[in-house]
mmCIF file of C-alpha atoms in Angstrom:
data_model
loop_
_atom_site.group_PDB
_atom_site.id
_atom_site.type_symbol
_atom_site.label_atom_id
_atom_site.label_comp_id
_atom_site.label_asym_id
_atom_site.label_seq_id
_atom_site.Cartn_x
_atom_site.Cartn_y
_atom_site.Cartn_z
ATOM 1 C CA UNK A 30 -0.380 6.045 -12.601
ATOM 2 C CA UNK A 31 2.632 3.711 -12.696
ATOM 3 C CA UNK A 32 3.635 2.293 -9.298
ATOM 4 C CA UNK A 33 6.621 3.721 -9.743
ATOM 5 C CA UNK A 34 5.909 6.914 -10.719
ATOM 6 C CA UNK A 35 4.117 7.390 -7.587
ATOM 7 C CA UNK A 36 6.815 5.729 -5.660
ATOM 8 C CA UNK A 37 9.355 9.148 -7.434
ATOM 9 C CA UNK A 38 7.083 11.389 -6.654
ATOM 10 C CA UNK A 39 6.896 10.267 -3.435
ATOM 11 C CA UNK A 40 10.517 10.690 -2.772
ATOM 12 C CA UNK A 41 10.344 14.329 -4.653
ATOM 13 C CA UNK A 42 7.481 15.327 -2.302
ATOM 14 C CA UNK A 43 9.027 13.979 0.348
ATOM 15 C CA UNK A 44 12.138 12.319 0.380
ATOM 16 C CA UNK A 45 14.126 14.629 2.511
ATOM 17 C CA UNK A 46 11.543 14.759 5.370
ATOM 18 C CA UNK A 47 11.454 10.430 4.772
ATOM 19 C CA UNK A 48 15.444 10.468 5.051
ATOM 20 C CA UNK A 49 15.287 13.164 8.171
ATOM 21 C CA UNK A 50 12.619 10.913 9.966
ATOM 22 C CA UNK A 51 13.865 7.642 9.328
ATOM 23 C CA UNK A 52 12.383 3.989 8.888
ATOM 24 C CA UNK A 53 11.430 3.109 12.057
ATOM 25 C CA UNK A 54 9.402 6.631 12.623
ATOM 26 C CA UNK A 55 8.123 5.712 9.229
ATOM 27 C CA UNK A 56 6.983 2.102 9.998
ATOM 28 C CA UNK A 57 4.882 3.802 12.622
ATOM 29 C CA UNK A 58 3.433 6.495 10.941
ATOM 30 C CA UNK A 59 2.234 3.301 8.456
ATOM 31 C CA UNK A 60 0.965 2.021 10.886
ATOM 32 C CA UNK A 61 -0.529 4.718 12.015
ATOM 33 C CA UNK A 62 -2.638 5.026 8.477
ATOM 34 C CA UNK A 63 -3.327 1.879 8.508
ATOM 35 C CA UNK A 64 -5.436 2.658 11.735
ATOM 36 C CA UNK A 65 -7.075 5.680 9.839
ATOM 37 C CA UNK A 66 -7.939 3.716 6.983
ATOM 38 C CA UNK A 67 -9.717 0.836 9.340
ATOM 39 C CA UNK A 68 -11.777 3.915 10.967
ATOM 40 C CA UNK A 69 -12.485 4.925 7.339
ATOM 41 C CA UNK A 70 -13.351 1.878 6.260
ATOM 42 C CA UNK A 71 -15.818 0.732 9.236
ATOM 43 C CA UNK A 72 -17.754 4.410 9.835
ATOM 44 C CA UNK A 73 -16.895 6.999 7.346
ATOM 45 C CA UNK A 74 -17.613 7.730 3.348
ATOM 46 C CA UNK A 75 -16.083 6.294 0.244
ATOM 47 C CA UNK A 76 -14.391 9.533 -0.306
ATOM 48 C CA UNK A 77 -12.750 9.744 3.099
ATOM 49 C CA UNK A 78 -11.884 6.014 2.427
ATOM 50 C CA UNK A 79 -10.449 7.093 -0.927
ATOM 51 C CA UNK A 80 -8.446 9.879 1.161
ATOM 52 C CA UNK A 81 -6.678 7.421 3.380
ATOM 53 C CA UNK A 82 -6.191 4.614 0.885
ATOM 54 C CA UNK A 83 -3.844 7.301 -1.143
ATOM 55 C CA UNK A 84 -2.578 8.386 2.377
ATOM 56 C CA UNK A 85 -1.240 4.580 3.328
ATOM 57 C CA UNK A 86 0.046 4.024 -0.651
ATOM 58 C CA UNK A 87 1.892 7.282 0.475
ATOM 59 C CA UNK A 88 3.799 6.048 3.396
ATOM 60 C CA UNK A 89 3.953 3.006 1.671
ATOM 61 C CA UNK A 90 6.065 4.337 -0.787
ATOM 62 C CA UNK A 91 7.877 6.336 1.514
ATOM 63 C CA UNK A 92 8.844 2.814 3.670
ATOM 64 C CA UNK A 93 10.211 1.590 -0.006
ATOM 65 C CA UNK A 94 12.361 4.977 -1.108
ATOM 66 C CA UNK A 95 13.804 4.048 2.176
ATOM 67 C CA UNK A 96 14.441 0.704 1.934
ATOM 68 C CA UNK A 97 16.321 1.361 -1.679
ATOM 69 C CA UNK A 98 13.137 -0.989 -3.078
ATOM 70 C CA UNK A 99 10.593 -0.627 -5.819
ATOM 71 C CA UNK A 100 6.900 -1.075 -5.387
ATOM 72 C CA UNK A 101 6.971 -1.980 -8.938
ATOM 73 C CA UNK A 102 9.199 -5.152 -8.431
ATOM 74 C CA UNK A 103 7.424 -5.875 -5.109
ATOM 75 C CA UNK A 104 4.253 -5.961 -6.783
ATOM 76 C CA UNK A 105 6.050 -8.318 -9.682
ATOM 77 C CA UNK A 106 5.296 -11.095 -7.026
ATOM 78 C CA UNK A 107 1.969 -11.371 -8.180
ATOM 79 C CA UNK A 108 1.977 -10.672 -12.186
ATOM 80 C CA UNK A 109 2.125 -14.433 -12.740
ATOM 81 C CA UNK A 110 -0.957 -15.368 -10.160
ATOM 82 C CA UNK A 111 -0.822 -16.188 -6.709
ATOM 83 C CA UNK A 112 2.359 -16.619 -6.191
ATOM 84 C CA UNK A 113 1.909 -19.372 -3.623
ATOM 85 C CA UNK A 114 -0.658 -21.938 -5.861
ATOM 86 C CA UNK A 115 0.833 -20.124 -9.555
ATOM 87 C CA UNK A 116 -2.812 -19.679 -10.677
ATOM 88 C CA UNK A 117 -5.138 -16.931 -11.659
ATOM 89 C CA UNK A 118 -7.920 -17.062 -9.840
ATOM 90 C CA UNK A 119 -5.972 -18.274 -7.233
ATOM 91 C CA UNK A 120 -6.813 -22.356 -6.216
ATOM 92 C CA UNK A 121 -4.840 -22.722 -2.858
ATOM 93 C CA UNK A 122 -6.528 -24.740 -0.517
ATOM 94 C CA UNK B 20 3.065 -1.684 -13.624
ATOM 95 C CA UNK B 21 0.228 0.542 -13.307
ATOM 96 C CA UNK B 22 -1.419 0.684 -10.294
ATOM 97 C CA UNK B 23 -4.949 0.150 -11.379
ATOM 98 C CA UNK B 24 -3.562 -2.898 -13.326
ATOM 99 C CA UNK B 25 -1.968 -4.380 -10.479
ATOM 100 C CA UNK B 26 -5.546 -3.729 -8.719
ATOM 101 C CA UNK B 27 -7.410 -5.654 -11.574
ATOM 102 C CA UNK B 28 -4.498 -8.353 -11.663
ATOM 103 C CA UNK B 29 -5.627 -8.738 -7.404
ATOM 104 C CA UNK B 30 -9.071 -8.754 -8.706
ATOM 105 C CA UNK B 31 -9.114 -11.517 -11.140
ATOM 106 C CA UNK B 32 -6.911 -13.646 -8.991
ATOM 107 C CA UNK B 33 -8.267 -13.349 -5.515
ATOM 108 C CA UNK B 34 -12.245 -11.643 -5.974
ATOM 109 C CA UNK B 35 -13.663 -14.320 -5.458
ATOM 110 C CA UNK B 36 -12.043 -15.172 -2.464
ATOM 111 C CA UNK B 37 -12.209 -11.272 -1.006
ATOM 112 C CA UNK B 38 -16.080 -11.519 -1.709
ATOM 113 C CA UNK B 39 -16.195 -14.651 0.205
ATOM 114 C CA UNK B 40 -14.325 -13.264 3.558
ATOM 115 C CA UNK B 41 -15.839 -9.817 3.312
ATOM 116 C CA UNK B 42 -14.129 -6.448 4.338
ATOM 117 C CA UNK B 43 -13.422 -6.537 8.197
ATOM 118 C CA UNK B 44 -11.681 -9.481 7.577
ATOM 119 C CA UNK B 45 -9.613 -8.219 4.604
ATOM 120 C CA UNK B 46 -9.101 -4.963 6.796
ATOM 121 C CA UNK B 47 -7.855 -7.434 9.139
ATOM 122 C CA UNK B 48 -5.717 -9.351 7.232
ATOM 123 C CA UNK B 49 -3.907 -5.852 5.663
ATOM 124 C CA UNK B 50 -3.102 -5.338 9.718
ATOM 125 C CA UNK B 51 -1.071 -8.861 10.299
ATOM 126 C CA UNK B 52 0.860 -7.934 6.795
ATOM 127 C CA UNK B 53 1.824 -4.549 7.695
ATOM 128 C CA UNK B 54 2.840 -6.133 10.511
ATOM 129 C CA UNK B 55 4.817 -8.725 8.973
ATOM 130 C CA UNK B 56 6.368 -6.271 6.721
ATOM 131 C CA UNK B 57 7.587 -4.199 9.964
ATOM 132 C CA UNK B 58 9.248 -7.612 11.129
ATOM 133 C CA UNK B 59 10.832 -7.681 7.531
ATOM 134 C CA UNK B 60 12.320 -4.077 7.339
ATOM 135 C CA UNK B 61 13.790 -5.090 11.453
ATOM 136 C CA UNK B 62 15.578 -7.926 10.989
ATOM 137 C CA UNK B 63 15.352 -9.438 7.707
ATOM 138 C CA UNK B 64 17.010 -9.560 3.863
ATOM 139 C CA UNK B 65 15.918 -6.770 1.277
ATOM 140 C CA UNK B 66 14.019 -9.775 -0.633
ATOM 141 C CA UNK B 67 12.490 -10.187 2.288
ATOM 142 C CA UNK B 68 11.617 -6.461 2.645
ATOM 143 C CA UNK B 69 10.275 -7.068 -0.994
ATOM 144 C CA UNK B 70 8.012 -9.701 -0.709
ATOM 145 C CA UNK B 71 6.387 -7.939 2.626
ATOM 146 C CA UNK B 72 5.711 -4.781 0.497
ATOM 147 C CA UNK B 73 4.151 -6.410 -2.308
ATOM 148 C CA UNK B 74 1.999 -8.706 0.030
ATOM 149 C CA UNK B 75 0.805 -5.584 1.821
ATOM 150 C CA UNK B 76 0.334 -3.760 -1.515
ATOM 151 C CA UNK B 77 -1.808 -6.743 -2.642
ATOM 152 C CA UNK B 78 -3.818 -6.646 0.746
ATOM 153 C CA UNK B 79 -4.463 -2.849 0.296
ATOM 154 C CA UNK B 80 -5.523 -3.500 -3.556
ATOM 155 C CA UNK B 81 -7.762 -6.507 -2.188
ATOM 156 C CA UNK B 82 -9.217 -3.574 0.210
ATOM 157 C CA UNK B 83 -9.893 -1.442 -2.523
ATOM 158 C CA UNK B 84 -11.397 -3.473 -4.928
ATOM 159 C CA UNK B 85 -13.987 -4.692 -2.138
ATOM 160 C CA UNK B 86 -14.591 -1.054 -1.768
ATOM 161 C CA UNK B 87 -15.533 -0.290 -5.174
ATOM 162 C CA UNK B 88 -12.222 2.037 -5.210
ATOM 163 C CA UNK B 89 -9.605 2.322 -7.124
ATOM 164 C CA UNK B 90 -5.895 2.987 -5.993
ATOM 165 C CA UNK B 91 -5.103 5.282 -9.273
ATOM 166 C CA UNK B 92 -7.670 7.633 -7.856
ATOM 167 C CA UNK B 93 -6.266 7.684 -3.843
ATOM 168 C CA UNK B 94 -2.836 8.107 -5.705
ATOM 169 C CA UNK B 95 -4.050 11.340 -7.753
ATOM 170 C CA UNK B 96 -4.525 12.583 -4.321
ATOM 171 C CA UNK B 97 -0.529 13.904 -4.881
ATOM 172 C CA UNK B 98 -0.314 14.492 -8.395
ATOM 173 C CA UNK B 99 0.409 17.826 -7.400
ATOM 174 C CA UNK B 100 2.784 17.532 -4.581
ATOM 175 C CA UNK B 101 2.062 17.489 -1.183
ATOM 176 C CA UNK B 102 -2.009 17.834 -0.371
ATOM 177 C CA UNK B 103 -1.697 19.906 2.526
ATOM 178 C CA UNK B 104 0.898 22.729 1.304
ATOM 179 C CA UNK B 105 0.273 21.963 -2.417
ATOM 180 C CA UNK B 106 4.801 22.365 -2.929
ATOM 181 C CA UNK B 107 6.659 19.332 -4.032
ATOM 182 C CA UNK B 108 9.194 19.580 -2.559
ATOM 183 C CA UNK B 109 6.831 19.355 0.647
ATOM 184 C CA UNK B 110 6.912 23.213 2.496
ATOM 185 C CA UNK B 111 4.181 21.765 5.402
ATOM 186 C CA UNK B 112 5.910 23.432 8.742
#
């Protein structure tokens, strides 16, 4: 799926509740996946994992409909390399 | 950009390096940059918001990849609208 894509279906799903909310109720509510996703990651299965990877893309993407930004140019950053050193594999120090 | 392109793009350019500091750390990492991107959407520039996003968005594909996961698959997870009520818009009370 296109980054972007998701990010519009995103705001279809859920772009009124995302406007109702807020960004700072929706930083924390990241944040709050982020958590899950740890758990996930330290005691439960890959499909549970799987589960709350999709559920942090999703807030994610609701933090950027927000913002007015696009996952797609955010993850432009990196289409070159690392966009600290320019190289791919990355050769920072 | 697709998102399991932007996961292989992570891959080739920081693997190595994700193999090397293993998944707490990475899990770890993802933490200080959602953190960093709440900073960002506070009290800084929309290119500011941008780059946080797409550094967390790398993190979370670094995640994944260690995982054996892939980020296409978590996003299917609302192909169809909203998981829980199945409506896009979202009908969850």
């Amino acid at each position: 799926m296109e980054l972007d894509d998701f990010q519009h279906l995103m705001q279809t799903t859920y772009g009124a509740r995302d406007a109702t909310r807020g960004i700072p109720a929706t930083v924390a509510w990241l944040a709050e996946e982020v958590g899950e996703l740890a758990r996930a990651v330290r005691k439960q299965t890959p499909a549970e994992q799987l589960h709350e990877l999709g559920d942090t893309l999703a807030w994610l993407s609701s933090l950027a409909n927000q913002l007015g930004l696009s996952l797609g140019d955010a993850a432009a950053r990196y289409a070159r390399g690392c966009p600290r050193c320019g190289h791919s594999p990355c050769s920072c120090p």
